[in-house]
Short mmCIF file of C-alpha atoms in Angstrom, two decimals:
data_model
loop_
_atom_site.label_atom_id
_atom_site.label_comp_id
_atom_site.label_asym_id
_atom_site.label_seq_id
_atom_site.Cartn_x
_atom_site.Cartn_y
_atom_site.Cartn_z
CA UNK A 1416 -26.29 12.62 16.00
CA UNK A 1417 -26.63 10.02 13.41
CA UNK A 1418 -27.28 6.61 14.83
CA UNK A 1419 -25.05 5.20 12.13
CA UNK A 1420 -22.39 7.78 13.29
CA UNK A 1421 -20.95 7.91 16.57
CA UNK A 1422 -17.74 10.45 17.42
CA UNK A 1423 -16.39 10.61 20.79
CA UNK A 1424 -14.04 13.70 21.73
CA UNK A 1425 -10.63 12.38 22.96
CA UNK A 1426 -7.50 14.53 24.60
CA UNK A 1427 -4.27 14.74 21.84
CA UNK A 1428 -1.85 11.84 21.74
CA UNK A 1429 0.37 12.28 18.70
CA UNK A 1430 -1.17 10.02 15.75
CA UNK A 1431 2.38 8.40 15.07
CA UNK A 1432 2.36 7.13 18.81
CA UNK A 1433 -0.83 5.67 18.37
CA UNK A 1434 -0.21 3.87 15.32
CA UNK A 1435 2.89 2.41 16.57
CA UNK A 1436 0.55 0.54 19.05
CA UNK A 1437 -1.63 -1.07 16.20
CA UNK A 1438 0.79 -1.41 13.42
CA UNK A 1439 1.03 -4.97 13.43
CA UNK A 1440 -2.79 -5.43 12.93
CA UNK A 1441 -4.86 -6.12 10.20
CA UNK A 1442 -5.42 -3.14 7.93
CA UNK A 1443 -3.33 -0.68 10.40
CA UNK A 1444 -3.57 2.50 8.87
CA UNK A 1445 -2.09 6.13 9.49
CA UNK A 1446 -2.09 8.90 6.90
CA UNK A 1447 0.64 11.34 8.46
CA UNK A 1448 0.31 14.75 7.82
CA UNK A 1449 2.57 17.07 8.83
CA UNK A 1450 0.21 19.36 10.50
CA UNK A 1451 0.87 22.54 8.03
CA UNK A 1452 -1.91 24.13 5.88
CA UNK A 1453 -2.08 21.35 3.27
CA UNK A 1454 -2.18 18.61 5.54
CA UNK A 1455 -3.98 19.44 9.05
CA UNK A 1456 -5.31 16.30 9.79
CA UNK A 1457 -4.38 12.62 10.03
CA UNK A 1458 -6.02 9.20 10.36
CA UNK A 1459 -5.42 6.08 12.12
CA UNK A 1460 -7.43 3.25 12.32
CA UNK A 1461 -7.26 -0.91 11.60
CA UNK A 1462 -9.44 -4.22 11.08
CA UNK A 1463 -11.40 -3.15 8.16
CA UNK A 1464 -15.07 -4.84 7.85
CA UNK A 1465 -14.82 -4.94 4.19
CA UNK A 1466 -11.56 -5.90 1.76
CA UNK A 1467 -11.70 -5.60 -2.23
CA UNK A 1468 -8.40 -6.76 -3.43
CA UNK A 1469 -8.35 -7.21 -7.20
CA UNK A 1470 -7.72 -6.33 -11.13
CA UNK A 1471 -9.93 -3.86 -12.56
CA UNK A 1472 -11.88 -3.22 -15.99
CA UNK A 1473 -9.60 -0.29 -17.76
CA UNK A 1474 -13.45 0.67 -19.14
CA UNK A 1475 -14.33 1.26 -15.57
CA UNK A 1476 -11.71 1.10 -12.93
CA UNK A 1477 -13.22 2.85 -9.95
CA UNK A 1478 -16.45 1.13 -10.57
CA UNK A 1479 -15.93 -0.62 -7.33
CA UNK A 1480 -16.84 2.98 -5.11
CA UNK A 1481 -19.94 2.87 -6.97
CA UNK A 1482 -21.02 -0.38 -4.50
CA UNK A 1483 -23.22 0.49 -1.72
CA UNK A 1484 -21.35 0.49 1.36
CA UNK A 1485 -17.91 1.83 -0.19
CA UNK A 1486 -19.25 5.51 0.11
CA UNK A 1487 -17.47 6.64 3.34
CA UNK A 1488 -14.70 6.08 5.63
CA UNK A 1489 -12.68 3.67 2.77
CA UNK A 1490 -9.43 3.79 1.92
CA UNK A 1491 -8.15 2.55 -1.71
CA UNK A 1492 -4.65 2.48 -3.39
CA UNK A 1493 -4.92 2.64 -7.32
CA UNK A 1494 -2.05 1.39 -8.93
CA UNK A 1495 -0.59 3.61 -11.51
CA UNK A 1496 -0.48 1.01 -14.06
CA UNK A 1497 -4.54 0.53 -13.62
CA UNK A 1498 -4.93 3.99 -15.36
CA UNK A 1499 -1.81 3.49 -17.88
CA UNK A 1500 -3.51 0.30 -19.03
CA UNK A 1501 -5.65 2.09 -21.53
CA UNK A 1502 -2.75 3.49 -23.31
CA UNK A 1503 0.03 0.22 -23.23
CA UNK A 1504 -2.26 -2.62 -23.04
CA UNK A 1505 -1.76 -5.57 -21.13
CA UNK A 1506 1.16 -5.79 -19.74
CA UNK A 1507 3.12 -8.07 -16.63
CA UNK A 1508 2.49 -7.60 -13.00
CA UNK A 1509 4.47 -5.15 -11.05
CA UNK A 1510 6.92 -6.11 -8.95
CA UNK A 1511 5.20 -8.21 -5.81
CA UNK A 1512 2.25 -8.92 -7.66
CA UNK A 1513 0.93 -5.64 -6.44
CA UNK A 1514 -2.99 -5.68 -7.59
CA UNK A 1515 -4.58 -2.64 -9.31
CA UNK A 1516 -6.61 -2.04 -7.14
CA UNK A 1517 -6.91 -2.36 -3.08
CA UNK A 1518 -10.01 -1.44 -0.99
CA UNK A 1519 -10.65 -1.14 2.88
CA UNK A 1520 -13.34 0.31 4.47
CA UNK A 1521 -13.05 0.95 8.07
CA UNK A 1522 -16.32 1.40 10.79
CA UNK A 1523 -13.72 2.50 13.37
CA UNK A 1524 -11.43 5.32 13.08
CA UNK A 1525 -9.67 8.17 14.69
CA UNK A 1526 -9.30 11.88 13.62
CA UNK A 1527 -5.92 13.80 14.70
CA UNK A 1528 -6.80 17.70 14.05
CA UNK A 1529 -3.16 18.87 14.27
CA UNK A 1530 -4.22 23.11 14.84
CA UNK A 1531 -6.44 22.32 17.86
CA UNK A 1532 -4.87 19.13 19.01
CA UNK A 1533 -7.78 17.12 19.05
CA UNK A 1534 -8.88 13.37 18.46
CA UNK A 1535 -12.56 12.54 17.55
CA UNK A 1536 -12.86 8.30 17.75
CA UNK A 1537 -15.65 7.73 15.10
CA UNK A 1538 -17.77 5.06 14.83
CA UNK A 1539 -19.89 4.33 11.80
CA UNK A 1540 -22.78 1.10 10.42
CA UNK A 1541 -25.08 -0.44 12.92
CA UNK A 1542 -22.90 -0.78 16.07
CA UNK A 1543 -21.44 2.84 15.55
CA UNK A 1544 -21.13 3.42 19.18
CA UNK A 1545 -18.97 -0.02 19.92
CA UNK A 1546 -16.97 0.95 16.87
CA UNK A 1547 -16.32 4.44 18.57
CA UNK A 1548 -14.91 3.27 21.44
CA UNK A 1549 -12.94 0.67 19.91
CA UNK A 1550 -11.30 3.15 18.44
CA UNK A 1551 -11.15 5.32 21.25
CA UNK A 1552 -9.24 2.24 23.11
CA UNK A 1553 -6.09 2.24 20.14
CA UNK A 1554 -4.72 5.63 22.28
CA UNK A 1555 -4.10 3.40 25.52
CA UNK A 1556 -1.80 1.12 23.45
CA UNK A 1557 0.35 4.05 22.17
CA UNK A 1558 3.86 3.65 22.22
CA UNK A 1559 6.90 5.79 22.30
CA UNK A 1560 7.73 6.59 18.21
CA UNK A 1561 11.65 6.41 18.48
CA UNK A 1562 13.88 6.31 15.27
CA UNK A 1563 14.82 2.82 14.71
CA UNK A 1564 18.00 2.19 13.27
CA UNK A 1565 18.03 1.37 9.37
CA UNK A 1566 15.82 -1.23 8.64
CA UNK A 1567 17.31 -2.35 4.98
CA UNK A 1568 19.88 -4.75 3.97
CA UNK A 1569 20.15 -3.91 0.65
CA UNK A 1570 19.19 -0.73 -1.79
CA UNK A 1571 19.68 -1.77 -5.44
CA UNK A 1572 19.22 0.23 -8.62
CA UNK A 1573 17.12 -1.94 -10.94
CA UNK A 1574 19.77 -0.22 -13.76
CA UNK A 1575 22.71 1.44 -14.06
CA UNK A 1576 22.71 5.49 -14.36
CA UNK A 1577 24.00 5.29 -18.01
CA UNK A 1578 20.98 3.42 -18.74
CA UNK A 1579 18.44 6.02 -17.57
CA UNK A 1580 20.40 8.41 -19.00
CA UNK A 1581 19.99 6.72 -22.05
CA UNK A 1582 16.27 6.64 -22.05
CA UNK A 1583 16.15 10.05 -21.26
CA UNK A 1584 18.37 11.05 -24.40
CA UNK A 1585 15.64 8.57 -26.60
CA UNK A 1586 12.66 11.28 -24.95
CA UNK A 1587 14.29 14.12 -26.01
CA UNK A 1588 14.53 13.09 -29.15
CA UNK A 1589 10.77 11.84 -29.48
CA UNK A 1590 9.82 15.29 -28.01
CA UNK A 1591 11.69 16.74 -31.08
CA UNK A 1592 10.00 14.16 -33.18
CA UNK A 1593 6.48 16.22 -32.11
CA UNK A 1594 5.21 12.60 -30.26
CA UNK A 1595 4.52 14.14 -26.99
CA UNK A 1596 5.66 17.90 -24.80
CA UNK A 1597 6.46 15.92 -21.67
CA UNK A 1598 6.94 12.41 -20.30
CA UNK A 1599 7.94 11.41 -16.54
CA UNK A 1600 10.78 9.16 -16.90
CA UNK A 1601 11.82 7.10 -13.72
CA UNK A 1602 14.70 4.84 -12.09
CA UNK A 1603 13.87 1.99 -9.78
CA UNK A 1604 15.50 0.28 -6.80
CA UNK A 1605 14.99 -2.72 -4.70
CA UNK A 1606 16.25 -4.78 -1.97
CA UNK A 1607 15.15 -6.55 1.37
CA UNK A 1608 14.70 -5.53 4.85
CA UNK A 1609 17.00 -6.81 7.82
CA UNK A 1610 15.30 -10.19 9.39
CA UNK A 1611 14.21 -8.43 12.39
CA UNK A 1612 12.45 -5.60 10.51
CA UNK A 1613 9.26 -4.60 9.54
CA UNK A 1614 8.07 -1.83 7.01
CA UNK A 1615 6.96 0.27 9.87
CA UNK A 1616 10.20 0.86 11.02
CA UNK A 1617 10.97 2.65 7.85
CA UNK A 1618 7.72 4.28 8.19
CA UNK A 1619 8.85 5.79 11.49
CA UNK A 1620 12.10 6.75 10.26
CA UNK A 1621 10.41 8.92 7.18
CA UNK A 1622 8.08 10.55 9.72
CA UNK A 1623 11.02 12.52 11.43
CA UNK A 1624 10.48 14.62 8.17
CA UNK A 1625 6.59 14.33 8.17
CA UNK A 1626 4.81 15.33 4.35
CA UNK A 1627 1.35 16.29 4.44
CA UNK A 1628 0.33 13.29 2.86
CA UNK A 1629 2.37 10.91 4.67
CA UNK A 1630 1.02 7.29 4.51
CA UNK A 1631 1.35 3.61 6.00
CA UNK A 1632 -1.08 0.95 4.87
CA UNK A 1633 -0.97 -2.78 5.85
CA UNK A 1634 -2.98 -5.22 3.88
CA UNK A 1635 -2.41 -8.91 4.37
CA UNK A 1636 1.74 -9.40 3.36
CA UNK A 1637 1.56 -6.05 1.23
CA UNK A 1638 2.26 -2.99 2.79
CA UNK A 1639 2.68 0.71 1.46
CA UNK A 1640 4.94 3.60 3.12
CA UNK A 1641 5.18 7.18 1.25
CA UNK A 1642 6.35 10.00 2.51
CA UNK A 1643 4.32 12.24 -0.28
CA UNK A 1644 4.07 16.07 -0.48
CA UNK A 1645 1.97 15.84 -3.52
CA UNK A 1646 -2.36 16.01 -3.53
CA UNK A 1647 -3.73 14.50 -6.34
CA UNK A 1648 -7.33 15.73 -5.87
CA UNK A 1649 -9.64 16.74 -2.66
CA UNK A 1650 -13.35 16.54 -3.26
CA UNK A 1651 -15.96 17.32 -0.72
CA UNK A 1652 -19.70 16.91 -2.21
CA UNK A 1653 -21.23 19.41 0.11
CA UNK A 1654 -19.92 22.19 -1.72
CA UNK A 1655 -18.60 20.21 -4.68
CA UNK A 1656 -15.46 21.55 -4.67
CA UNK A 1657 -12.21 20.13 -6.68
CA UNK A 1658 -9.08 20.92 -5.85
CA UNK A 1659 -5.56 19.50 -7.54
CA UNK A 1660 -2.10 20.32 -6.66
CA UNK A 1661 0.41 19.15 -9.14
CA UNK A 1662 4.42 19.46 -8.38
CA UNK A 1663 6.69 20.26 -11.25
CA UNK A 1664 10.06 21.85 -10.73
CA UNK A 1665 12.33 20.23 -7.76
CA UNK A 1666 15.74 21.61 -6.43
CA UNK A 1667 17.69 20.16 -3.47
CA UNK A 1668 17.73 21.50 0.46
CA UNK A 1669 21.18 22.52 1.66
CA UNK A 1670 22.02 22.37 5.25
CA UNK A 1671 24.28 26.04 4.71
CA UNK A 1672 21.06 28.62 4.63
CA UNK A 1673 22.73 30.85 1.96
CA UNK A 1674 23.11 28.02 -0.29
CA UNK A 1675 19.61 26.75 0.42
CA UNK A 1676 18.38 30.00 -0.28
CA UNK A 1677 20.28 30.02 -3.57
CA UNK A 1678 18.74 26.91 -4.64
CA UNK A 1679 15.18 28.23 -3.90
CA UNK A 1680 15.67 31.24 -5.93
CA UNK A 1681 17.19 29.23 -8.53
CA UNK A 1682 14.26 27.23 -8.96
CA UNK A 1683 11.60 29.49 -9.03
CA UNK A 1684 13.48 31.59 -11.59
CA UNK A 1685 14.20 28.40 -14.15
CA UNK A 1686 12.30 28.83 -16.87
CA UNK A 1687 12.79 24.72 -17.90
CA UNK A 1688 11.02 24.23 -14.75
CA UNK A 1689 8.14 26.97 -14.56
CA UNK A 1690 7.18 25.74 -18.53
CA UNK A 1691 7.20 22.28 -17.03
CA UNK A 1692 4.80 23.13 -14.33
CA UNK A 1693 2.93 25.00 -16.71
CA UNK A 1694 2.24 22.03 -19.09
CA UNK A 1695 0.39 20.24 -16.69
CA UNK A 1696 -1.46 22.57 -14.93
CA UNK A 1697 -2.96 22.90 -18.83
CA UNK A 1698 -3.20 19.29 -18.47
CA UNK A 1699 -5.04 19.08 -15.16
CA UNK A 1700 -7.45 21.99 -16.20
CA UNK A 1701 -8.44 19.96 -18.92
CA UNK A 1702 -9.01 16.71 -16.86
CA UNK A 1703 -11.15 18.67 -14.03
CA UNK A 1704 -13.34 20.18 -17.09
CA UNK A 1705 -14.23 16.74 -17.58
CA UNK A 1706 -16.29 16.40 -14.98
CA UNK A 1707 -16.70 20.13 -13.48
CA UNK A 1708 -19.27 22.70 -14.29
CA UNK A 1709 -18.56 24.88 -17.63
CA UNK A 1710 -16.24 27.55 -16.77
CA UNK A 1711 -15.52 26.87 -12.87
CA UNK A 1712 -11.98 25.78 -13.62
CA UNK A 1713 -9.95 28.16 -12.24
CA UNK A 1714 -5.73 28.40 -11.67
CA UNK A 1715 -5.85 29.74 -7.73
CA UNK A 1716 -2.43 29.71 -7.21
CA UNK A 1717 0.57 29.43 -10.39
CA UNK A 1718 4.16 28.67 -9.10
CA UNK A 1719 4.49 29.03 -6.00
CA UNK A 1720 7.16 27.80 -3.86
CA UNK A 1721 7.21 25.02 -1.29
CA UNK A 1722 9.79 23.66 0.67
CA UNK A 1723 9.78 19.98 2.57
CA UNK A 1724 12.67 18.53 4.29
CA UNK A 1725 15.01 17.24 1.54
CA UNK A 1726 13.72 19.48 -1.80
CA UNK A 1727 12.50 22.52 -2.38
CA UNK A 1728 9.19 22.13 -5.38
CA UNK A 1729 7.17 24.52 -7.64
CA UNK A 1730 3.28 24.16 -6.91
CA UNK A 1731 0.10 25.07 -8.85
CA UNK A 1732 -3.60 25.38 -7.49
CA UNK A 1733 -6.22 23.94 -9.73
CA UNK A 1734 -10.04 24.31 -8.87
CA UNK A 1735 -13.22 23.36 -9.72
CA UNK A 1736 -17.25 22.95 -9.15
CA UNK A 1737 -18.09 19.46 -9.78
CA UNK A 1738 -21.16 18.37 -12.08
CA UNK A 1739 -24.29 17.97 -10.00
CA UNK A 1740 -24.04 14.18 -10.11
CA UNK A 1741 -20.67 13.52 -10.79
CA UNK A 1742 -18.86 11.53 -7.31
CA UNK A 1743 -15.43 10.26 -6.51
CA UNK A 1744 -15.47 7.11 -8.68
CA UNK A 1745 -16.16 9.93 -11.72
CA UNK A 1746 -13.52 12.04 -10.70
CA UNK A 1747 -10.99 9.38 -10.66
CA UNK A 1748 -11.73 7.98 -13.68
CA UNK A 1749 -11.76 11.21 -15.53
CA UNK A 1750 -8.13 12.06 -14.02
CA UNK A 1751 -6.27 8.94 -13.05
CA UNK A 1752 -3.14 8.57 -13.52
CA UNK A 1753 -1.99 12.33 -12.08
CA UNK A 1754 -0.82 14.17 -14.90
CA UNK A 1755 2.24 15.21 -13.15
CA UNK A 1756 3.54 11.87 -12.76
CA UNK A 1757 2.40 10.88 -16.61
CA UNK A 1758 3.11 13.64 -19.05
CA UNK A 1759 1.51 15.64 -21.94
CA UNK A 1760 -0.13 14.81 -23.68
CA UNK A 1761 -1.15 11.99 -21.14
CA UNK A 1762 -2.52 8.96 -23.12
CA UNK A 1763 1.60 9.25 -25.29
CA UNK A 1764 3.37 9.91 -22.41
CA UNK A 1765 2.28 6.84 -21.05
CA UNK A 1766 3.23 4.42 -23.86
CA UNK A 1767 6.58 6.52 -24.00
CA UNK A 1768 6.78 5.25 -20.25
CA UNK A 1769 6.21 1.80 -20.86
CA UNK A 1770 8.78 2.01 -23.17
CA UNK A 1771 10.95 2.37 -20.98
CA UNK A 1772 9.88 1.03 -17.66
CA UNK A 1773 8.50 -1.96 -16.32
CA UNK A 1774 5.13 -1.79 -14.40
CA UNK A 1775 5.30 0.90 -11.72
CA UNK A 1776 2.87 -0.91 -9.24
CA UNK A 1777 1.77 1.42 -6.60
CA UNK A 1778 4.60 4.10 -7.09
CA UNK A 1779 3.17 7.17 -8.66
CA UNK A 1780 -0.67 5.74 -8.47
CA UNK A 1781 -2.98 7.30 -5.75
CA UNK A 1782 -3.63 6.61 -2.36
CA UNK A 1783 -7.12 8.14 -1.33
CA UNK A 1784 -9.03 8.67 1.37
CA UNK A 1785 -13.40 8.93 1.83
CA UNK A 1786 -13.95 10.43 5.01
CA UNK A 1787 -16.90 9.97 7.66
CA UNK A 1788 -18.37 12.56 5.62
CA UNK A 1789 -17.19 11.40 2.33
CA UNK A 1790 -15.31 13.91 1.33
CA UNK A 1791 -12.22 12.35 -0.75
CA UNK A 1792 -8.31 13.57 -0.57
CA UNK A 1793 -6.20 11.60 -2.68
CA UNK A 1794 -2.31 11.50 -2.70
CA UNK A 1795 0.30 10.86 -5.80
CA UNK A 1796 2.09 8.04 -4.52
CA UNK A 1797 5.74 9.54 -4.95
CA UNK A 1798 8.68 9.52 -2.08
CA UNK A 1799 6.82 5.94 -1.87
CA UNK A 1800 8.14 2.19 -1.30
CA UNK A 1801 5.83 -0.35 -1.52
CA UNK A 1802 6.70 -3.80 0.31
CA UNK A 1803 5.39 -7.44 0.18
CA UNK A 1804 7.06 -10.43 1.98
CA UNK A 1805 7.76 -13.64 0.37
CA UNK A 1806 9.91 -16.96 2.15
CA UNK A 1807 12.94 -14.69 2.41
CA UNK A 1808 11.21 -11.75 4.62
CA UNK A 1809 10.34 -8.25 3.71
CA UNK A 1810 11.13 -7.07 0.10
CA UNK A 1811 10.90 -3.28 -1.46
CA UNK A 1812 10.47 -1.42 -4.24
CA UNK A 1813 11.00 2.38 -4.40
CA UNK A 1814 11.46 5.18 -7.88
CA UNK A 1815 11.97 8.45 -8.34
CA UNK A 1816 11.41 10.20 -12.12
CA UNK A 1817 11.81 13.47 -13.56
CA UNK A 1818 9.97 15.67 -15.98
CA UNK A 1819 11.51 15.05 -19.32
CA UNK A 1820 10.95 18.04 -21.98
CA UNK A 1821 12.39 19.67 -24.89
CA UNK A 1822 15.55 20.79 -23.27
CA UNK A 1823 16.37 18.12 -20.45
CA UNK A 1824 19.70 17.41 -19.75
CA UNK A 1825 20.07 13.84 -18.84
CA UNK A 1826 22.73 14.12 -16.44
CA UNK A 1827 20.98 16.83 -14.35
CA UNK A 1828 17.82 14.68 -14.56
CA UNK A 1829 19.51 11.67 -13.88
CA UNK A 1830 20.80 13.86 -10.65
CA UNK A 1831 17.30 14.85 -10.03
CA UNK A 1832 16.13 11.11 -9.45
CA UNK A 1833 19.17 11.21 -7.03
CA UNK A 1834 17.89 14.30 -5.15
CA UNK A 1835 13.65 12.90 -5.06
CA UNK A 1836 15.40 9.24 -3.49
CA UNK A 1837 17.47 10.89 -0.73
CA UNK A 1838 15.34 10.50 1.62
CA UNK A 1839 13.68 7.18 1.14
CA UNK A 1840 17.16 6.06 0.94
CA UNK A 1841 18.20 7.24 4.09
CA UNK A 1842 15.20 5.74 5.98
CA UNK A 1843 15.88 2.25 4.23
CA UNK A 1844 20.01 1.76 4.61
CA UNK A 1845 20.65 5.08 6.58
CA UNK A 1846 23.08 8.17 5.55
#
């Protein structure tokens, strides 16, 4: 054993229980999976050593992992508008002042391996035993995860419907005008939480419908909740393989099977969606060659269906074989923002965004994860509110976009939005 790692073997306490005991501390973290094949284990852990809260270079965003120290067991949230910068320029701070880029690293964690039902409490630096069993001491303050009732006071759309219809009618047209194949266009909403709530309440009320890449992060009077099906990227250096996962193609759940069934088939036979998925797994190939070995990019999986509580999606499997000396602070840089979120080609589908959006803040950046081993998985930051309190208590900001190409309708897509907010919706203000 390492004496600068330290893992002690614990018996299974669910991870949500645990971090309802700590989520009031510094830096409480959990990253929720759901336990399925794409997201088998989750993290919990709080009181980061080390805090990097900040704007970054657009030459050299992620230049910050390159410190020594920031190598494993750090958690960072990239704001999507720190990779868009390069294309719009400067532009005003999202809503809550959310910085580009936030950094935590964290010498005491616990590991929640959902197929075995184990915990490892791991400990990491100089006092990596301590650290272990500080960790190990979070499961005797577990509480009871019970759905509180609806936390929000308000859920306002930052414009009207006719408006985002309108923008989407204005991309249509640009694609016709050859600017760009693809642009993600989105609709915002705000509002304020109920005096006696707290972001984690709406954390616990998403996690009755658990994502693999579930996530709440509390930083100072910031905090992020996302509920996200979507990897961006995993990247583990011992074999140096890259993986990406990007969603195109959504259709809602229906509670009458038949009818859910119909809408399954529905979407995997669209061929407006399977193109769209299409265009960015081209994208995303081209963004892992970047920094992979010549001819390792491979499509492992094209269009397959998966199927999460309120939508059913189309999902492609991109992989890769790193460049010997290429390491997560390469990878994002070379991929940030996730094409799936942006558009093709990427560097005009942002400034068509920009267009017509204000800064996005955290929604649709990337919320990513370097192990005890440092192996990196990174989320896209969609089905994701971000919150940050002020003199009046807790505020929020949530969107939801849609792939915009050649033949979008913009009522359907404008319906779309409607279908990807349902359930952030229903965990802020209820049914």
């Amino acid at each position: 054993m390492s004496p600068d790692r330290v893992t002690l073997a614990l018996p299974w306490t669910p991870p949500l229980e645990v971090a309802a005991g700590i989520a009031g501390q510094e830096g409480a973290l959990c990253l929720l999976s759901d336990g399925g094949p794409n997201g088998r284990v989750s993290w919990v852990g709080a009181d980061p050593d080390v805090i990097q809260v900040g704007p970054v270079d657009p030459r050299d965003p992620f230049i910050a992992l390159r410190q020594a120290g920031l190598e494993r067991q750090v958690v960072g949230l990239a704001a999507y508008d720190a990779g868009a910068r390069p294309a719009t320029g400067p532009r005003a701070a999202a809503a809550g002042d959310w910085p580009d880029l936030m950094l935590a690293r964290y010498p005491a964690l616990l590991r929640f391996h959902h197929p075995s039902l184990t915990i490892q409490a791991i400990g990491t630096g100089p006092d990596a035993e301590a650290q272990a069993r500080r960790a190990a001491g979070w499961i005797a303050r577990s509480k009871a995860a019970t759905r509180p009732s609806a936390p929000a006071v308000q859920f306002n759309g930052e414009t009207s419907e006719a408006a985002y219809t309108s923008a989407v009618t204005d991309v249509v047209a640009r694609i016709a005008a050859g600017e760009m194949f693809q642009a993600n266009i989105a609709r915002a909403w705000g509002g304020r939480l109920r005096d006696d709530a707290d972001p984690f309440d709406v954390f616990l009320r998403l996690a009755q419908g658990a994502a693999p890449y579930g996530a709440f992060w509390r930083l100072g009077d910031r905090v992020l909740v996302s509920n996200s099906p979507e990897l961006f990227l995993t990247f583990d250096p011992a074999d140096r393989r890259l993986e990406t996962r990007p969603i195109k193609g959504t259709r809602a759940r229906d509670v009458d099977p038949d009818q859910d069934a119909t809408n399954a088939a529905d979407l995997v036979a669209s061929a407006k969606d399977r193109a769209e998925n299409l265009m960015i797994v081209d994208l995303m190939r081209n963004d892992l060659a970047r920094v992979s070995e010549p001819g390792s990019v491979v499509v492992e999986r094209l269009l397959m269906l998966e199927s999460f509580a309120t939508v059913h999606h189309l999902v492609s499997t991109v992989v890769s074989t790193a460049s010997d000396g290429v390491g997560p602070a390469n990878i994002l840089e070379a991929t940030f923002p996730p094409g799936s979120i942006t558009g093709a080609p990427k560097h005009q589908a942002m400034k068509v965004i920009a267009d017509h959006e204000p800064p996005r803040g955290p929604w649709c950046g990337s919320l990513f994860l370097l192990d005890d081993r440092a192996r990196m998985t990174a989320s896209v930051l969609i089905r994701t509110a971000s919150f940050w309190r002020d003199a009046e208590g807790w505020r929020f900001r949530t969107l939801a976009g849609a792939g915009i190409v050649a033949d979008s309708d913009p009522d359907a897509e404008c319906a779309e939005t409607d279908t990807k907010i349902l359930a952030i919706r229903r965990a802020l203000i209820g049914p």
